[in-house]
Short mmCIF file of C-alpha atoms and ligand atoms in Angstrom, two decimals:
data_model
loop_
_atom_site.label_atom_id
_atom_site.label_comp_id
_atom_site.label_asym_id
_atom_site.label_seq_id
_atom_site.Cartn_x
_atom_site.Cartn_y
_atom_site.Cartn_z
CA LEU K 27 33.99 0.32 1.72
CA LYS K 28 34.38 4.07 1.28
CA LYS K 29 31.02 5.72 1.78
CA ILE K 30 28.04 4.79 3.96
CA ALA K 31 24.64 6.45 3.83
CA VAL K 32 22.39 6.56 6.90
CA LEU K 33 18.69 7.34 7.16
CA THR K 34 15.79 7.19 9.60
CA SER K 35 12.50 5.82 8.27
CA GLY K 36 8.95 5.09 9.43
CA GLY K 37 7.70 6.29 12.80
CA ASP K 38 10.26 8.32 14.72
CA ALA K 39 11.52 7.12 18.10
CA PRO K 40 13.54 8.73 20.90
CA GLY K 41 17.16 7.61 20.58
CA MET K 42 17.28 7.71 16.77
CA ASN K 43 19.56 10.74 17.08
CA ALA K 44 21.92 8.86 19.37
CA ALA K 45 22.06 6.10 16.73
CA ILE K 46 22.80 8.58 13.91
CA ARG K 47 25.52 10.13 16.06
CA ALA K 48 27.11 6.74 16.72
CA VAL K 49 26.99 5.78 13.03
CA VAL K 50 28.55 9.08 11.93
CA ARG K 51 31.31 8.99 14.51
CA THR K 52 32.14 5.33 13.92
CA CYS K 53 32.54 6.19 10.24
CA VAL K 54 34.85 9.09 11.11
CA TYR K 55 36.81 6.83 13.48
CA HIS K 56 37.38 4.29 10.72
CA GLY K 57 38.06 6.87 7.98
CA ILE K 58 34.82 6.31 6.05
CA VAL K 59 32.68 9.09 4.61
CA CYS K 60 29.13 9.20 6.00
CA ILE K 61 26.23 10.67 4.06
CA GLY K 62 23.01 11.57 5.87
CA VAL K 63 19.82 11.05 3.87
CA ARG K 64 16.95 13.35 4.82
CA ARG K 65 13.38 12.08 5.24
CA GLY K 66 14.05 8.39 4.92
CA TYR K 67 13.61 6.73 1.54
CA LYS K 68 12.07 9.93 0.21
CA GLY K 69 15.47 11.60 0.49
CA MET K 70 17.06 8.73 -1.41
CA VAL K 71 14.56 9.09 -4.25
CA ASP K 72 14.95 12.90 -4.27
CA GLY K 73 18.73 12.90 -3.73
CA ASP K 74 18.43 14.90 -0.51
CA PHE K 75 21.84 14.15 0.97
CA VAL K 76 24.14 15.88 3.43
CA GLU K 77 27.70 14.93 4.25
CA MET K 78 28.08 14.26 7.96
CA HIS K 79 31.13 15.01 10.10
CA ALA K 80 31.91 14.33 13.74
CA ARG K 81 30.69 17.83 14.57
CA SER K 82 27.48 17.53 12.52
CA VAL K 83 26.07 15.41 15.31
CA ASN K 84 26.98 17.62 18.27
CA ASN K 85 24.32 18.06 20.95
CA ILE K 86 21.83 15.55 19.61
CA ILE K 87 22.36 12.55 21.92
CA ASN K 88 19.83 14.07 24.33
CA LYS K 89 17.19 15.00 21.76
CA GLY K 90 14.06 13.08 20.77
CA GLY K 91 12.93 12.87 17.14
CA THR K 92 15.47 12.58 14.35
CA MET K 93 17.73 15.33 13.00
CA LEU K 94 17.57 13.65 9.59
CA HIS K 95 13.74 13.72 9.65
CA SER K 96 11.67 10.65 8.87
CA ALA K 97 8.99 9.95 6.31
CA ARG K 98 6.85 7.30 4.73
CA CYS K 99 7.61 7.12 1.03
CA LYS K 100 5.26 5.70 -1.61
CA GLU K 101 7.73 6.10 -4.49
CA PHE K 102 10.13 3.70 -2.81
CA MET K 103 7.44 1.02 -2.99
CA THR K 104 7.80 1.12 -6.80
CA LYS K 105 10.64 -0.28 -8.88
CA GLU K 106 11.16 3.09 -10.63
CA GLY K 107 11.39 4.88 -7.28
CA ARG K 108 14.01 2.45 -6.01
CA LYS K 109 15.95 2.71 -9.30
CA GLN K 110 16.00 6.49 -8.95
CA ALA K 111 17.22 6.07 -5.36
CA PHE K 112 19.99 3.72 -6.49
CA GLU K 113 21.12 6.13 -9.21
CA ASN K 114 21.29 8.96 -6.69
CA LEU K 115 23.38 6.86 -4.31
CA SER K 116 25.63 5.72 -7.19
CA LYS K 117 26.28 9.33 -8.22
CA GLU K 118 27.59 9.89 -4.69
CA SER K 119 29.55 6.61 -4.82
CA VAL K 120 27.78 5.33 -1.73
CA ASN K 121 28.34 1.60 -1.31
CA ALA K 122 26.41 0.74 1.84
CA LEU K 123 23.27 1.85 3.59
CA ILE K 124 22.23 1.86 7.25
CA VAL K 125 18.49 2.03 7.86
CA ILE K 126 17.21 3.03 11.28
CA GLY K 127 13.51 2.14 11.44
CA GLY K 128 10.84 -0.51 11.87
CA ASP K 129 10.01 -3.65 9.93
CA GLY K 130 8.48 -1.80 6.97
CA SER K 131 11.74 0.07 6.55
CA PHE K 132 13.65 -3.22 6.73
CA LYS K 133 11.44 -4.71 4.02
CA GLY K 134 12.33 -1.77 1.79
CA ALA K 135 16.04 -2.21 2.58
CA LEU K 136 15.98 -5.91 1.74
CA ARG K 137 14.26 -5.31 -1.56
CA PHE K 138 16.72 -2.57 -2.42
CA ASN K 139 19.58 -4.92 -1.63
CA ALA K 140 18.07 -7.74 -3.73
CA GLU K 141 17.58 -5.47 -6.75
CA PHE K 142 20.78 -3.43 -6.73
CA GLY K 143 23.23 -5.38 -4.57
CA ILE K 144 24.02 -2.50 -2.24
CA SER K 145 24.93 -3.65 1.29
CA VAL K 146 22.33 -2.81 3.90
CA MET K 147 22.27 -2.94 7.70
CA GLY K 148 19.22 -2.41 9.88
CA ILE K 149 19.05 -0.74 13.28
CA PRO K 150 15.70 -1.29 15.01
CA GLY K 151 14.22 2.12 15.82
CA THR K 152 10.57 2.05 16.85
CA ILE K 153 8.75 2.57 20.13
CA ASP K 154 6.61 -0.53 19.50
CA ASN K 155 9.37 -3.08 20.22
CA ASP K 156 7.76 -5.38 17.65
CA ILE K 157 10.93 -6.68 16.01
CA TYR K 158 12.37 -10.15 16.18
CA GLY K 159 16.05 -10.58 17.00
CA THR K 160 16.26 -7.93 19.70
CA THR K 161 14.74 -7.73 23.15
CA HIS K 162 14.64 -3.93 22.88
CA THR K 163 14.19 -1.53 20.00
CA ILE K 164 15.45 2.05 20.20
CA GLY K 165 12.77 4.28 21.72
CA TYR K 166 10.82 1.57 23.49
CA ASP K 167 12.27 2.20 26.94
CA THR K 168 11.69 5.95 26.67
CA ALA K 169 8.11 5.39 25.52
CA LEU K 170 7.49 3.08 28.50
CA ASN K 171 8.73 5.75 30.88
CA THR K 172 6.60 8.40 29.19
CA VAL K 173 3.50 6.22 29.47
CA VAL K 174 4.14 5.33 33.11
CA GLU K 175 4.64 8.98 33.99
CA ALA K 176 1.40 9.94 32.23
CA ILE K 177 -0.56 7.16 33.94
CA ASP K 178 0.84 8.19 37.34
CA LYS K 179 -0.71 11.61 36.75
CA ILE K 180 -4.00 10.13 35.62
CA ARG K 181 -4.01 7.93 38.71
CA ASP K 182 -3.93 11.01 40.96
CA THR K 183 -7.11 12.39 39.45
CA ALA K 184 -8.72 8.93 39.17
CA PHE K 185 -8.17 8.46 42.89
CA SER K 186 -9.40 11.92 43.89
CA HIS K 187 -12.63 11.55 41.93
CA ASP K 188 -13.21 7.80 42.38
CA ARG K 189 -13.07 7.27 38.64
CA LEU K 190 -12.25 4.51 36.24
CA PHE K 191 -9.91 5.54 33.41
CA PHE K 192 -9.38 3.74 30.15
CA VAL K 193 -5.95 4.82 28.93
CA GLU K 194 -5.17 4.12 25.29
CA VAL K 195 -1.51 3.59 24.45
CA MET K 196 0.27 2.95 21.13
CA GLY K 197 0.50 -0.59 19.75
CA ARG K 198 -1.61 -1.58 16.76
CA ASP K 199 -0.15 -5.06 16.47
CA ALA K 200 1.97 -5.45 19.59
CA GLY K 201 1.12 -5.17 23.27
CA TYR K 202 4.63 -4.53 24.63
CA ILE K 203 3.96 -0.95 25.63
CA ALA K 204 0.54 -1.74 27.10
CA LEU K 205 1.70 -4.76 29.07
CA ASN K 206 4.95 -3.39 30.45
CA ALA K 207 3.77 0.15 31.15
CA GLY K 208 0.53 -1.35 32.52
CA VAL K 209 2.40 -3.47 35.04
CA GLY K 210 4.79 -0.60 35.81
CA ALA K 211 1.94 1.82 36.44
CA GLY K 212 -0.16 -0.69 38.38
CA ALA K 213 -3.05 -0.96 35.94
CA GLU K 214 -6.02 -3.05 36.99
CA GLU K 215 -6.42 -4.66 33.58
CA ILE K 216 -4.38 -4.56 30.38
CA LEU K 217 -5.89 -5.17 26.94
CA VAL K 218 -3.46 -6.19 24.19
CA PRO K 219 -3.63 -7.07 20.48
CA GLU K 220 -2.18 -10.56 20.94
CA GLU K 221 -4.86 -12.07 23.14
CA ASN K 222 -8.54 -11.45 23.70
CA LEU K 223 -8.92 -11.44 27.44
CA GLY K 224 -12.65 -10.92 27.03
CA LEU K 225 -15.11 -8.23 28.07
CA ASP K 226 -16.74 -10.45 30.70
CA ARG K 227 -13.45 -10.89 32.40
CA LEU K 228 -12.87 -7.15 32.39
CA LEU K 229 -16.25 -6.54 33.96
CA GLU K 230 -15.77 -9.27 36.53
CA SER K 231 -12.42 -7.86 37.51
CA LEU K 232 -13.76 -4.33 37.85
CA LYS K 233 -16.73 -5.52 39.92
CA ARG K 234 -14.50 -7.62 42.12
CA SER K 235 -12.18 -4.76 42.89
CA ARG K 236 -15.12 -2.40 43.50
CA ASN K 237 -16.60 -4.88 45.94
CA SER K 238 -13.28 -5.14 47.74
CA GLY K 239 -13.31 -1.41 48.35
CA LYS K 240 -11.27 -0.12 45.41
CA MET K 241 -12.90 3.10 44.26
CA SER K 242 -10.71 4.02 41.30
CA SER K 243 -9.04 2.02 38.56
CA ILE K 244 -6.83 2.30 35.51
CA VAL K 245 -7.28 0.02 32.51
CA VAL K 246 -4.55 0.21 29.88
CA VAL K 247 -5.67 -0.51 26.33
CA ALA K 248 -3.38 -0.97 23.32
CA GLU K 249 -4.69 0.71 20.14
CA GLY K 250 -5.16 -2.66 18.45
CA ASP K 251 -6.53 -4.57 21.44
CA LYS K 252 -8.14 -7.82 20.48
CA THR K 253 -11.56 -7.22 21.99
CA GLY K 254 -11.90 -5.07 18.87
CA LYS K 255 -13.44 -2.27 20.93
CA SER K 256 -12.14 1.27 21.04
CA VAL K 257 -11.55 2.92 24.43
CA PHE K 258 -14.76 4.90 23.87
CA GLU K 259 -16.78 1.73 23.22
CA LEU K 260 -15.22 0.16 26.31
CA LYS K 261 -16.29 3.19 28.33
CA GLU K 262 -19.87 2.78 27.08
CA TYR K 263 -19.83 -0.93 27.80
CA VAL K 264 -18.75 -0.42 31.41
CA GLU K 265 -21.18 2.47 31.91
CA GLN K 266 -24.04 0.25 30.78
CA ASN K 267 -23.03 -2.57 33.06
CA MET K 268 -21.79 -0.59 36.06
CA PRO K 269 -23.97 2.54 35.99
CA ASP K 270 -22.63 3.90 39.27
CA TYR K 271 -19.03 4.04 38.02
CA ASP K 272 -17.76 7.38 36.67
CA VAL K 273 -15.74 6.35 33.59
CA ARG K 274 -13.30 8.51 31.62
CA VAL K 275 -11.03 8.01 28.65
CA SER K 276 -7.53 9.30 28.01
CA VAL K 277 -5.79 8.72 24.68
CA LEU K 278 -2.08 9.37 25.16
CA GLY K 279 -1.28 9.65 21.43
CA HIS K 280 1.90 11.15 20.07
CA ILE K 281 3.43 12.22 23.37
CA GLN K 282 4.57 8.59 23.44
CA ARG K 283 6.81 9.12 20.43
CA GLY K 284 8.63 12.22 21.61
CA GLY K 285 10.76 13.47 24.44
CA THR K 286 14.26 13.10 25.80
CA PRO K 287 15.56 9.59 25.26
CA SER K 288 16.23 7.56 28.41
CA CYS K 289 19.79 6.62 29.30
CA PHE K 290 18.99 3.04 28.30
CA ASP K 291 17.92 4.10 24.80
CA ARG K 292 20.97 6.34 24.36
CA VAL K 293 23.36 3.56 25.33
CA LEU K 294 21.49 1.00 23.21
CA ALA K 295 21.48 3.31 20.18
CA SER K 296 25.19 4.07 20.60
CA ARG K 297 26.11 0.39 20.77
CA MET K 298 23.91 -0.46 17.79
CA GLY K 299 25.30 2.38 15.69
CA VAL K 300 28.89 1.30 16.29
CA ARG K 301 28.09 -2.35 15.60
CA ALA K 302 26.21 -1.55 12.40
CA VAL K 303 29.16 0.29 10.85
CA GLU K 304 31.71 -2.27 12.04
CA SER K 305 29.60 -5.12 10.62
CA LEU K 306 29.62 -3.41 7.22
CA LEU K 307 33.40 -3.03 7.52
CA GLU K 308 33.55 -6.80 8.06
CA SER K 309 31.51 -7.16 4.84
CA ARG K 310 28.52 -8.47 6.72
CA GLY K 311 25.54 -6.88 4.98
CA GLY K 312 21.87 -7.88 5.13
CA TYR K 313 21.62 -8.02 8.91
CA MET K 314 19.91 -6.19 11.71
CA VAL K 315 21.80 -5.34 14.89
CA GLY K 316 19.91 -6.39 17.99
CA ILE K 317 20.47 -6.69 21.70
CA LEU K 318 20.14 -10.21 23.12
CA ASP K 319 21.36 -11.03 26.60
CA ASP K 320 23.06 -7.62 26.79
CA SER K 321 25.18 -8.47 23.79
CA MET K 322 25.07 -7.00 20.26
CA GLU K 323 23.88 -9.77 17.96
CA LEU K 324 23.23 -9.84 14.21
CA THR K 325 20.02 -11.32 12.82
CA PRO K 326 19.45 -11.68 9.06
CA LEU K 327 17.02 -8.91 8.04
CA GLU K 328 14.82 -11.56 6.44
CA LYS K 329 14.37 -13.22 9.83
CA ALA K 330 13.92 -9.95 11.72
CA ILE K 331 10.96 -9.16 9.47
CA LYS K 332 9.32 -12.57 9.40
CA GLY K 333 10.12 -13.73 12.92
CA HIS K 334 7.25 -13.45 15.29
CA SER K 335 7.62 -12.37 18.85
CA SER K 336 4.77 -13.26 21.16
CA ILE K 337 3.24 -11.76 24.26
CA ASN K 338 4.99 -12.35 27.57
CA GLU K 339 2.57 -14.76 29.26
CA ASP K 340 4.45 -14.58 32.54
CA LEU K 341 4.01 -10.83 32.68
CA LEU K 342 0.27 -11.24 32.04
CA ARG K 343 0.19 -13.65 34.97
CA VAL K 344 2.15 -11.26 37.18
CA SER K 345 -0.28 -8.51 36.30
CA ASP K 346 -3.22 -10.73 37.31
CA ILE K 347 -1.68 -11.64 40.63
CA ILE K 348 -0.62 -8.18 41.74
CA THR K 349 -3.94 -6.57 40.96
CA VAL K 350 -5.98 -9.06 42.99
P1 ATP S 12 7.02 1.90 12.33
O1 ATP S 12 6.91 0.46 12.78
O2 ATP S 12 7.56 2.79 13.39
O3 ATP S 12 5.79 2.43 11.67
P2 ATP S 12 8.20 1.12 9.82
O4 ATP S 12 9.61 1.12 9.37
O5 ATP S 12 7.54 -0.22 9.94
O6 ATP S 12 8.15 1.92 11.19
P3 ATP S 12 6.60 1.78 7.48
O7 ATP S 12 5.76 2.97 7.28
O8 ATP S 12 5.96 0.45 7.47
O9 ATP S 12 7.34 2.06 8.88
O10 ATP S 12 7.76 1.75 6.39
C1 ATP S 12 8.57 2.88 6.13
C2 ATP S 12 8.86 3.02 4.66
O11 ATP S 12 9.58 1.87 4.20
C3 ATP S 12 7.64 3.08 3.75
O12 ATP S 12 7.09 4.36 3.69
C4 ATP S 12 8.24 2.66 2.41
O13 ATP S 12 8.90 3.74 1.79
C5 ATP S 12 9.29 1.63 2.83
N1 ATP S 12 8.73 0.27 2.67
C6 ATP S 12 7.92 -0.40 3.52
N2 ATP S 12 7.60 -1.62 3.03
C7 ATP S 12 8.21 -1.74 1.82
C8 ATP S 12 8.28 -2.74 0.79
N3 ATP S 12 7.63 -3.90 0.92
N4 ATP S 12 9.00 -2.47 -0.30
C9 ATP S 12 9.66 -1.31 -0.45
N5 ATP S 12 9.63 -0.32 0.46
C10 ATP S 12 8.93 -0.51 1.58
#
């Protein structure tokens, strides 16, 4: 193993820079050349490479986003695109690839490996935490803290004006952010994509807390919540059924993807970066590095993609109890 390429792909996440830094420096430590690929798979198809040195990654451990940029790349979905990417890597004599991204990026990596035999390693970088084989993905912890901080601020104004706020958070397919930030920020109800908790239940809960003297409330809603209603439709629904309640909506949007990575994400990304390179050195390709029980564990990429992680029922129960 002489040359490793690294890229960030799919949605960006705070801590990706810390992972790039760890990959680059582990390569330097072991005497391997590291090539940075700009804009994910697009940079592989276009041959947009930059040689990385220990000092190329100075002052990035504390920065959100990704210094290598990220992109979604249609060409890489085609055989010709991937062939072009392989030829570009071959010209540079790259013999292994580390992909920092979500499950779509891992699917691309697996296919690339199957077609051209180049060793690949995955590092889970996505705020959604929707990857099997790791309890935490890079960026998730920072996103949780961002959401909790934002909801704390919304709570101040909700309280002052006796209002109900529907707060939409990211999560089209997974409710990790909604559920954990919801519990952390003391939300009255949490709507997630995994389970339809029902509109009647929501209404009942809001009426019950109103009757017990609670004048303001926060309801956290994941983008893909299973009631199938948008936050704006939920607002209308509650207004129709509880006409005396002043209801507002706040969509947090892309602030959840940016910002200074938390210490947890920096440490996680550093550990994963080191492990990814060292696994390639041990000739173990085709895996994703994850954290399980505070230990770095490898899961076959195939499994990481197909494995399903489900909603934490106990946390749903905790949320019910502490919002009584
Ligand atoms: P996030 O979960 O944060 O959105 P992701 O890695 O799942 O991240 P995607 O947009 O799904 O993001 O995938 C990133 C890129 O990976 C795609 O733009 C495409 O280039 C490549 N990719 C995804 N799926 C495949 C596939 N089946 N075959 C080849 N390439 C793929």
